[in-house]
mmCIF file of N, CA and C in Angstrom:
data_model
loop_
_atom_site.group_PDB
_atom_site.id
_atom_site.type_symbol
_atom_site.label_atom_id
_atom_site.label_comp_id
_atom_site.label_asym_id
_atom_site.label_seq_id
_atom_site.Cartn_x
_atom_site.Cartn_y
_atom_site.Cartn_z
ATOM 1 N N TRP A 1 -80.423 -4.208 -12.285
ATOM 2 C CA TRP A 1 -80.060 -2.974 -11.614
ATOM 3 C C TRP A 1 -78.636 -3.100 -11.110
ATOM 4 N N ALA A 2 -77.842 -2.089 -11.377
ATOM 5 C CA ALA A 2 -76.436 -2.121 -10.982
ATOM 6 C C ALA A 2 -76.117 -0.893 -10.137
ATOM 7 N N LEU A 3 -75.315 -1.100 -9.133
ATOM 8 C CA LEU A 3 -74.951 -0.024 -8.213
ATOM 9 C C LEU A 3 -73.597 0.549 -8.599
ATOM 10 N N ARG A 4 -73.565 1.853 -8.825
ATOM 11 C CA ARG A 4 -72.281 2.518 -9.065
ATOM 12 C C ARG A 4 -71.776 3.038 -7.727
ATOM 13 N N TRP A 5 -70.500 3.305 -7.641
ATOM 14 C CA TRP A 5 -69.941 3.883 -6.429
ATOM 15 C C TRP A 5 -68.502 4.296 -6.659
ATOM 16 N N ASN A 6 -67.993 5.051 -5.696
ATOM 17 C CA ASN A 6 -66.602 5.503 -5.692
ATOM 18 C C ASN A 6 -66.004 5.125 -4.343
ATOM 19 N N TRP A 7 -64.797 4.600 -4.370
ATOM 20 C CA TRP A 7 -64.051 4.283 -3.154
ATOM 21 C C TRP A 7 -62.723 5.024 -3.244
ATOM 22 N N THR A 8 -62.303 5.646 -2.163
ATOM 23 C CA THR A 8 -61.065 6.420 -2.164
ATOM 24 C C THR A 8 -60.358 6.263 -0.815
ATOM 25 N N ALA A 9 -59.044 6.204 -0.856
ATOM 26 C CA ALA A 9 -58.244 6.189 0.371
ATOM 27 C C ALA A 9 -56.923 6.879 0.068
ATOM 28 N N GLY A 10 -56.446 7.688 1.011
ATOM 29 C CA GLY A 10 -55.179 8.369 0.766
ATOM 30 C C GLY A 10 -54.644 9.065 2.001
ATOM 31 N N ARG A 11 -53.524 9.745 1.763
ATOM 32 C CA ARG A 11 -52.824 10.458 2.839
ATOM 33 C C ARG A 11 -52.240 11.735 2.265
ATOM 34 N N LEU A 12 -52.473 12.850 2.953
ATOM 35 C CA LEU A 12 -51.889 14.125 2.541
ATOM 36 C C LEU A 12 -50.505 14.278 3.172
ATOM 37 N N GLU A 13 -49.719 15.198 2.634
ATOM 38 C CA GLU A 13 -48.326 15.366 3.066
ATOM 39 C C GLU A 13 -48.172 15.732 4.532
ATOM 40 N N ASP A 14 -49.200 16.313 5.148
ATOM 41 C CA ASP A 14 -49.099 16.655 6.569
ATOM 42 C C ASP A 14 -49.459 15.480 7.478
ATOM 43 N N GLY A 15 -49.827 14.335 6.876
ATOM 44 C CA GLY A 15 -50.183 13.157 7.652
ATOM 45 C C GLY A 15 -51.681 12.911 7.762
ATOM 46 N N THR A 16 -52.498 13.834 7.270
ATOM 47 C CA THR A 16 -53.948 13.634 7.285
ATOM 48 C C THR A 16 -54.299 12.425 6.430
ATOM 49 N N ARG A 17 -55.087 11.519 6.996
ATOM 50 C CA ARG A 17 -55.509 10.317 6.279
ATOM 51 C C ARG A 17 -57.019 10.389 6.033
ATOM 52 N N PHE A 18 -57.453 9.786 4.930
ATOM 53 C CA PHE A 18 -58.880 9.771 4.600
ATOM 54 C C PHE A 18 -59.242 8.479 3.894
ATOM 55 N N HIS A 19 -60.507 8.138 4.000
ATOM 56 C CA HIS A 19 -61.027 6.915 3.389
ATOM 57 C C HIS A 19 -62.521 7.120 3.196
ATOM 58 N N THR A 20 -63.036 6.859 1.995
ATOM 59 C CA THR A 20 -64.452 7.075 1.731
ATOM 60 C C THR A 20 -65.036 6.002 0.822
ATOM 61 N N ALA A 21 -66.337 5.867 0.911
ATOM 62 C CA ALA A 21 -67.153 5.132 -0.060
ATOM 63 C C ALA A 21 -68.377 6.011 -0.274
ATOM 64 N N ALA A 22 -68.627 6.378 -1.529
ATOM 65 C CA ALA A 22 -69.701 7.331 -1.795
ATOM 66 C C ALA A 22 -70.127 7.260 -3.255
ATOM 67 N N ASP A 23 -70.917 8.246 -3.676
ATOM 68 C CA ASP A 23 -71.398 8.374 -5.052
ATOM 69 C C ASP A 23 -72.314 7.207 -5.420
ATOM 70 N N PHE A 24 -73.136 6.794 -4.457
ATOM 71 C CA PHE A 24 -74.032 5.660 -4.681
ATOM 72 C C PHE A 24 -75.240 6.024 -5.531
ATOM 73 N N ALA A 25 -75.704 7.266 -5.426
ATOM 74 C CA ALA A 25 -76.902 7.690 -6.150
ATOM 75 C C ALA A 25 -76.710 9.113 -6.664
ATOM 76 N N GLU A 26 -77.098 9.333 -7.891
ATOM 77 C CA GLU A 26 -77.007 10.654 -8.526
ATOM 78 C C GLU A 26 -77.704 11.701 -7.671
ATOM 79 N N GLY A 27 -77.045 12.832 -7.475
ATOM 80 C CA GLY A 27 -77.667 13.959 -6.786
ATOM 81 C C GLY A 27 -77.642 13.894 -5.272
ATOM 82 N N THR A 28 -76.917 12.923 -4.693
ATOM 83 C CA THR A 28 -76.841 12.859 -3.233
ATOM 84 C C THR A 28 -75.381 12.913 -2.800
ATOM 85 N N ASP A 29 -75.160 13.358 -1.602
ATOM 86 C CA ASP A 29 -73.819 13.388 -1.015
ATOM 87 C C ASP A 29 -73.718 12.381 0.126
ATOM 88 N N LEU A 30 -74.572 11.368 0.089
ATOM 89 C CA LEU A 30 -74.551 10.339 1.110
ATOM 90 C C LEU A 30 -73.358 9.421 0.882
ATOM 91 N N GLY A 31 -72.596 9.216 1.903
ATOM 92 C CA GLY A 31 -71.455 8.323 1.830
ATOM 93 C C GLY A 31 -71.006 7.987 3.235
ATOM 94 N N VAL A 32 -69.910 7.291 3.321
ATOM 95 C CA VAL A 32 -69.348 6.961 4.611
ATOM 96 C C VAL A 32 -67.833 7.101 4.487
ATOM 97 N N GLY A 33 -67.233 7.659 5.508
ATOM 98 C CA GLY A 33 -65.789 7.831 5.449
ATOM 99 C C GLY A 33 -65.245 8.314 6.770
ATOM 100 N N TYR A 34 -63.933 8.549 6.759
ATOM 101 C CA TYR A 34 -63.317 9.099 7.955
ATOM 102 C C TYR A 34 -62.172 10.017 7.568
ATOM 103 N N LEU A 35 -61.857 10.899 8.487
ATOM 104 C CA LEU A 35 -60.647 11.725 8.440
ATOM 105 C C LEU A 35 -59.870 11.449 9.713
ATOM 106 N N LEU A 36 -58.559 11.429 9.593
ATOM 107 C CA LEU A 36 -57.691 11.309 10.759
ATOM 108 C C LEU A 36 -56.589 12.339 10.571
ATOM 109 N N GLY A 37 -56.639 13.381 11.380
ATOM 110 C CA GLY A 37 -55.658 14.459 11.290
ATOM 111 C C GLY A 37 -54.275 13.982 11.687
ATOM 112 N N PRO A 38 -53.236 14.757 11.344
ATOM 113 C CA PRO A 38 -51.854 14.340 11.582
ATOM 114 C C PRO A 38 -51.505 14.117 13.053
ATOM 115 N N ASP A 39 -52.154 14.835 13.947
ATOM 116 C CA ASP A 39 -51.846 14.699 15.376
ATOM 117 C C ASP A 39 -53.004 14.107 16.162
ATOM 118 N N GLU A 40 -53.950 13.490 15.455
ATOM 119 C CA GLU A 40 -55.135 12.952 16.113
ATOM 120 C C GLU A 40 -55.013 11.449 16.323
ATOM 121 N N LEU A 41 -55.660 10.972 17.371
ATOM 122 C CA LEU A 41 -55.696 9.543 17.662
ATOM 123 C C LEU A 41 -57.085 8.951 17.428
ATOM 124 N N GLU A 42 -58.077 9.817 17.230
ATOM 125 C CA GLU A 42 -59.453 9.389 17.021
ATOM 126 C C GLU A 42 -59.900 9.740 15.600
ATOM 127 N N PHE A 43 -60.514 8.788 14.929
ATOM 128 C CA PHE A 43 -61.072 9.033 13.604
ATOM 129 C C PHE A 43 -62.299 9.914 13.718
ATOM 130 N N THR A 44 -62.482 10.813 12.752
ATOM 131 C CA THR A 44 -63.709 11.580 12.639
ATOM 132 C C THR A 44 -64.546 10.931 11.549
ATOM 133 N N GLU A 45 -65.704 10.373 11.933
ATOM 134 C CA GLU A 45 -66.580 9.749 10.956
ATOM 135 C C GLU A 45 -67.305 10.822 10.162
ATOM 136 N N ILE A 46 -67.397 10.626 8.863
ATOM 137 C CA ILE A 46 -68.046 11.589 7.973
ATOM 138 C C ILE A 46 -69.083 10.835 7.137
ATOM 139 N N PHE A 47 -70.274 11.425 7.007
ATOM 140 C CA PHE A 47 -71.329 10.820 6.193
ATOM 141 C C PHE A 47 -71.766 11.732 5.053
ATOM 142 N N ASP A 48 -71.131 12.896 4.929
ATOM 143 C CA ASP A 48 -71.416 13.869 3.880
ATOM 144 C C ASP A 48 -70.210 13.886 2.941
ATOM 145 N N ILE A 49 -70.285 13.101 1.861
ATOM 146 C CA ILE A 49 -69.175 12.929 0.932
ATOM 147 C C ILE A 49 -69.632 13.369 -0.455
ATOM 148 N N GLY A 50 -68.974 14.364 -1.013
ATOM 149 C CA GLY A 50 -69.308 14.837 -2.357
ATOM 150 C C GLY A 50 -68.288 14.353 -3.375
ATOM 151 N N VAL A 51 -68.765 13.802 -4.479
ATOM 152 C CA VAL A 51 -67.895 13.284 -5.533
ATOM 153 C C VAL A 51 -68.340 13.861 -6.866
ATOM 154 N N THR A 52 -67.398 14.447 -7.612
ATOM 155 C CA THR A 52 -67.655 14.807 -9.011
ATOM 156 C C THR A 52 -66.566 14.140 -9.837
ATOM 157 N N LYS A 53 -66.885 13.894 -11.090
ATOM 158 C CA LYS A 53 -65.908 13.228 -11.948
ATOM 159 C C LYS A 53 -66.169 13.582 -13.394
ATOM 160 N N SER A 54 -65.097 13.547 -14.182
ATOM 161 C CA SER A 54 -65.172 13.810 -15.607
ATOM 162 C C SER A 54 -64.487 12.661 -16.333
ATOM 163 N N ALA A 55 -65.251 11.970 -17.163
ATOM 164 C CA ALA A 55 -64.711 10.823 -17.888
ATOM 165 C C ALA A 55 -63.993 11.278 -19.153
ATOM 166 N N GLY A 56 -62.925 10.591 -19.462
ATOM 167 C CA GLY A 56 -62.136 10.885 -20.653
ATOM 168 C C GLY A 56 -62.011 9.658 -21.532
ATOM 169 N N ARG A 57 -60.826 9.441 -22.035
ATOM 170 C CA ARG A 57 -60.533 8.346 -22.952
ATOM 171 C C ARG A 57 -60.984 7.003 -22.375
ATOM 172 N N GLU A 58 -61.665 6.248 -23.179
ATOM 173 C CA GLU A 58 -62.166 4.911 -22.828
ATOM 174 C C GLU A 58 -63.060 4.911 -21.589
ATOM 175 N N GLY A 59 -63.628 6.057 -21.254
ATOM 176 C CA GLY A 59 -64.529 6.153 -20.118
ATOM 177 C C GLY A 59 -63.849 6.215 -18.764
ATOM 178 N N LEU A 60 -62.507 6.240 -18.736
ATOM 179 C CA LEU A 60 -61.797 6.360 -17.469
ATOM 180 C C LEU A 60 -61.866 7.806 -16.984
ATOM 181 N N ILE A 61 -61.849 7.994 -15.686
ATOM 182 C CA ILE A 61 -61.978 9.328 -15.108
ATOM 183 C C ILE A 61 -60.680 10.108 -15.320
ATOM 184 N N ASP A 62 -60.799 11.294 -15.929
ATOM 185 C CA ASP A 62 -59.647 12.178 -16.149
ATOM 186 C C ASP A 62 -59.304 12.989 -14.901
ATOM 187 N N HIS A 63 -60.338 13.493 -14.243
ATOM 188 C CA HIS A 63 -60.159 14.292 -13.035
ATOM 189 C C HIS A 63 -61.499 14.390 -12.315
ATOM 190 N N GLY A 64 -61.441 14.825 -11.086
ATOM 191 C CA GLY A 64 -62.659 14.978 -10.313
ATOM 192 C C GLY A 64 -62.387 15.743 -9.039
ATOM 193 N N THR A 65 -63.392 15.770 -8.198
ATOM 194 C CA THR A 65 -63.251 16.385 -6.883
ATOM 195 C C THR A 65 -63.799 15.420 -5.844
ATOM 196 N N LEU A 66 -63.294 15.556 -4.635
ATOM 197 C CA LEU A 66 -63.758 14.763 -3.511
ATOM 198 C C LEU A 66 -63.889 15.703 -2.329
ATOM 199 N N ARG A 67 -65.071 15.719 -1.714
ATOM 200 C CA ARG A 67 -65.301 16.518 -0.508
ATOM 201 C C ARG A 67 -65.693 15.567 0.605
ATOM 202 N N ILE A 68 -64.897 15.593 1.656
ATOM 203 C CA ILE A 68 -65.146 14.768 2.837
ATOM 204 C C ILE A 68 -65.432 15.738 3.968
ATOM 205 N N GLY A 69 -66.694 15.969 4.259
ATOM 206 C CA GLY A 69 -67.039 16.993 5.245
ATOM 207 C C GLY A 69 -66.517 18.337 4.771
ATOM 208 N N ASP A 70 -65.594 18.950 5.538
ATOM 209 C CA ASP A 70 -65.038 20.258 5.182
ATOM 210 C C ASP A 70 -63.763 20.187 4.346
ATOM 211 N N LEU A 71 -63.240 18.994 4.108
ATOM 212 C CA LEU A 71 -62.016 18.834 3.322
ATOM 213 C C LEU A 71 -62.377 18.632 1.851
ATOM 214 N N SER A 72 -61.986 19.583 1.003
ATOM 215 C CA SER A 72 -62.244 19.481 -0.438
ATOM 216 C C SER A 72 -60.927 19.311 -1.173
ATOM 217 N N MET A 73 -60.928 18.361 -2.118
ATOM 218 C CA MET A 73 -59.699 18.055 -2.851
ATOM 219 C C MET A 73 -59.996 17.833 -4.328
ATOM 220 N N THR A 74 -59.010 18.159 -5.155
ATOM 221 C CA THR A 74 -59.019 17.770 -6.553
ATOM 222 C C THR A 74 -58.414 16.372 -6.627
ATOM 223 N N VAL A 75 -58.982 15.532 -7.480
ATOM 224 C CA VAL A 75 -58.491 14.167 -7.668
ATOM 225 C C VAL A 75 -57.903 14.065 -9.069
ATOM 226 N N GLU A 76 -56.639 13.671 -9.146
ATOM 227 C CA GLU A 76 -55.964 13.503 -10.439
ATOM 228 C C GLU A 76 -55.489 12.058 -10.576
ATOM 229 N N PRO A 77 -56.259 11.200 -11.252
ATOM 230 C CA PRO A 77 -55.784 9.829 -11.478
ATOM 231 C C PRO A 77 -54.482 9.852 -12.284
ATOM 232 N N LEU A 78 -53.494 9.095 -11.833
ATOM 233 C CA LEU A 78 -52.179 9.091 -12.476
ATOM 234 C C LEU A 78 -51.915 7.817 -13.265
ATOM 235 N N ALA A 79 -52.303 6.684 -12.745
ATOM 236 C CA ALA A 79 -52.007 5.405 -13.394
ATOM 237 C C ALA A 79 -53.174 4.451 -13.154
ATOM 238 N N TRP A 80 -53.881 4.124 -14.219
ATOM 239 C CA TRP A 80 -55.062 3.265 -14.121
ATOM 240 C C TRP A 80 -54.701 1.794 -14.197
ATOM 241 N N SER A 81 -55.478 1.002 -13.487
ATOM 242 C CA SER A 81 -55.426 -0.446 -13.594
ATOM 243 C C SER A 81 -56.874 -0.913 -13.764
ATOM 244 N N PRO A 82 -57.411 -0.768 -14.976
ATOM 245 C CA PRO A 82 -58.813 -1.136 -15.176
ATOM 246 C C PRO A 82 -59.003 -2.653 -15.116
ATOM 247 N N VAL A 83 -60.072 -3.046 -14.489
ATOM 248 C CA VAL A 83 -60.394 -4.463 -14.365
ATOM 249 C C VAL A 83 -61.782 -4.682 -14.952
ATOM 250 N N LEU A 84 -61.914 -5.674 -15.811
ATOM 251 C CA LEU A 84 -63.210 -6.040 -16.369
ATOM 252 C C LEU A 84 -63.701 -7.267 -15.610
ATOM 253 N N LEU A 85 -64.863 -7.147 -14.984
ATOM 254 C CA LEU A 85 -65.467 -8.270 -14.268
ATOM 255 C C LEU A 85 -66.543 -8.868 -15.163
ATOM 256 N N THR A 86 -66.482 -10.161 -15.402
ATOM 257 C CA THR A 86 -67.453 -10.824 -16.270
ATOM 258 C C THR A 86 -68.164 -11.923 -15.489
ATOM 259 N N HIS A 87 -69.489 -11.843 -15.462
ATOM 260 C CA HIS A 87 -70.327 -12.843 -14.801
ATOM 261 C C HIS A 87 -70.465 -14.051 -15.723
ATOM 262 N N PRO A 88 -70.664 -15.236 -15.178
ATOM 263 C CA PRO A 88 -70.825 -16.418 -16.035
ATOM 264 C C PRO A 88 -71.927 -16.279 -17.090
ATOM 265 N N ASP A 89 -72.948 -15.436 -16.822
ATOM 266 C CA ASP A 89 -74.020 -15.269 -17.817
ATOM 267 C C ASP A 89 -73.679 -14.227 -18.883
ATOM 268 N N GLY A 90 -72.449 -13.670 -18.825
ATOM 269 C CA GLY A 90 -71.998 -12.737 -19.857
ATOM 270 C C GLY A 90 -72.067 -11.267 -19.482
ATOM 271 N N ARG A 91 -72.742 -10.930 -18.386
ATOM 272 C CA ARG A 91 -72.793 -9.524 -17.981
ATOM 273 C C ARG A 91 -71.396 -9.048 -17.615
ATOM 274 N N GLU A 92 -71.116 -7.773 -17.915
ATOM 275 C CA GLU A 92 -69.804 -7.201 -17.625
ATOM 276 C C GLU A 92 -69.934 -5.950 -16.770
ATOM 277 N N ASP A 93 -68.911 -5.691 -15.982
ATOM 278 C CA ASP A 93 -68.848 -4.515 -15.125
ATOM 279 C C ASP A 93 -67.411 -4.029 -15.131
ATOM 280 N N ARG A 94 -67.223 -2.739 -15.350
ATOM 281 C CA ARG A 94 -65.872 -2.156 -15.312
ATOM 282 C C ARG A 94 -65.564 -1.728 -13.887
ATOM 283 N N PHE A 95 -64.362 -2.028 -13.461
ATOM 284 C CA PHE A 95 -63.950 -1.747 -12.095
ATOM 285 C C PHE A 95 -62.546 -1.149 -12.110
ATOM 286 N N PRO A 96 -62.408 0.100 -12.596
ATOM 287 C CA PRO A 96 -61.074 0.700 -12.666
ATOM 288 C C PRO A 96 -60.605 1.276 -11.326
ATOM 289 N N ARG A 97 -59.323 1.046 -11.030
ATOM 290 C CA ARG A 97 -58.679 1.599 -9.839
ATOM 291 C C ARG A 97 -57.448 2.368 -10.317
ATOM 292 N N ALA A 98 -57.177 3.515 -9.684
ATOM 293 C CA ALA A 98 -56.025 4.319 -10.088
ATOM 294 C C ALA A 98 -55.229 4.806 -8.892
ATOM 295 N N LEU A 99 -53.910 4.860 -9.080
ATOM 296 C CA LEU A 99 -53.061 5.630 -8.198
ATOM 297 C C LEU A 99 -53.404 7.080 -8.494
ATOM 298 N N ALA A 100 -53.628 7.888 -7.472
ATOM 299 C CA ALA A 100 -54.086 9.256 -7.700
ATOM 300 C C ALA A 100 -53.347 10.255 -6.817
ATOM 301 N N ARG A 101 -53.275 11.488 -7.338
ATOM 302 C CA ARG A 101 -52.766 12.619 -6.554
ATOM 303 C C ARG A 101 -53.997 13.387 -6.067
ATOM 304 N N PHE A 102 -53.951 13.801 -4.812
ATOM 305 C CA PHE A 102 -55.026 14.586 -4.208
ATOM 306 C C PHE A 102 -54.456 15.940 -3.833
ATOM 307 N N ILE A 103 -55.138 17.004 -4.238
ATOM 308 C CA ILE A 103 -54.688 18.367 -3.937
ATOM 309 C C ILE A 103 -55.800 19.072 -3.169
ATOM 310 N N ALA A 104 -55.548 19.340 -1.893
ATOM 311 C CA ALA A 104 -56.538 20.005 -1.045
ATOM 312 C C ALA A 104 -56.634 21.479 -1.426
ATOM 313 N N GLU A 105 -57.777 22.088 -1.137
ATOM 314 C CA GLU A 105 -57.971 23.514 -1.441
ATOM 315 C C GLU A 105 -56.914 24.394 -0.799
ATOM 316 N N ASP A 106 -56.375 23.972 0.353
ATOM 317 C CA ASP A 106 -55.370 24.788 1.038
ATOM 318 C C ASP A 106 -53.950 24.516 0.536
ATOM 319 N N GLY A 107 -53.817 23.687 -0.504
ATOM 320 C CA GLY A 107 -52.517 23.453 -1.116
ATOM 321 C C GLY A 107 -51.810 22.179 -0.711
ATOM 322 N N ARG A 108 -52.277 21.512 0.338
ATOM 323 C CA ARG A 108 -51.651 20.244 0.722
ATOM 324 C C ARG A 108 -51.823 19.226 -0.406
ATOM 325 N N VAL A 109 -50.811 18.412 -0.599
ATOM 326 C CA VAL A 109 -50.828 17.397 -1.659
ATOM 327 C C VAL A 109 -50.659 16.028 -1.021
ATOM 328 N N GLY A 110 -51.247 15.028 -1.622
ATOM 329 C CA GLY A 110 -51.084 13.670 -1.132
ATOM 330 C C GLY A 110 -51.352 12.672 -2.235
ATOM 331 N N TYR A 111 -51.217 11.407 -1.888
ATOM 332 C CA TYR A 111 -51.412 10.333 -2.858
ATOM 333 C C TYR A 111 -52.252 9.236 -2.229
ATOM 334 N N GLY A 112 -52.847 8.440 -3.079
ATOM 335 C CA GLY A 112 -53.669 7.331 -2.612
ATOM 336 C C GLY A 112 -54.290 6.616 -3.796
ATOM 337 N N TRP A 113 -55.446 6.034 -3.550
ATOM 338 C CA TRP A 113 -56.143 5.235 -4.550
ATOM 339 C C TRP A 113 -57.571 5.715 -4.723
ATOM 340 N N CYS A 114 -58.089 5.581 -5.923
ATOM 341 C CA CYS A 114 -59.503 5.832 -6.163
ATOM 342 C C CYS A 114 -60.040 4.746 -7.094
ATOM 343 N N GLU A 115 -61.260 4.334 -6.851
ATOM 344 C CA GLU A 115 -61.938 3.353 -7.687
ATOM 345 C C GLU A 115 -63.292 3.916 -8.076
ATOM 346 N N TYR A 116 -63.723 3.602 -9.274
ATOM 347 C CA TYR A 116 -65.020 4.023 -9.757
ATOM 348 C C TYR A 116 -65.710 2.812 -10.367
ATOM 349 N N ASN A 117 -66.633 2.192 -9.635
ATOM 350 C CA ASN A 117 -67.368 1.094 -10.215
ATOM 351 C C ASN A 117 -68.210 1.637 -11.357
ATOM 352 N N GLN A 118 -68.111 1.022 -12.523
ATOM 353 C CA GLN A 118 -68.804 1.510 -13.715
ATOM 354 C C GLN A 118 -69.665 0.395 -14.310
ATOM 355 N N PRO A 119 -70.826 0.145 -13.696
ATOM 356 C CA PRO A 119 -71.703 -0.887 -14.235
ATOM 357 C C PRO A 119 -72.272 -0.435 -15.592
ATOM 358 N N PRO A 120 -72.704 -1.387 -16.404
ATOM 359 C CA PRO A 120 -73.301 -1.003 -17.689
ATOM 360 C C PRO A 120 -74.585 -0.232 -17.485
ATOM 361 N N SER A 121 -74.935 0.578 -18.448
ATOM 362 C CA SER A 121 -76.194 1.374 -18.358
ATOM 363 C C SER A 121 -77.397 0.479 -18.352
#
């Protein structure tokens, strides 16, 4: 049994920061993350994280969406650094990480990182 997941961290142009771990189970929005607004000193913890993704060439994610509570963004991976993890017994797991652009529904743009653990079926 292998656990899939998505990890994301970034900053929008207005200074809003975000960090999430989610997409653990198909059909759920259970995750953990935070938002920190540009003028805030306290993190807002979020446990409702929505992740969608569309795989393209070589199974890498072409685009997706990320919803952290009320903040919804388009995710555009820009530069992939795929990593192949190999266990001594021969099992393999793909662990791609990308520099990504995030575009909020209200037009704010930012950059950060996204990872999509891709265990074998």
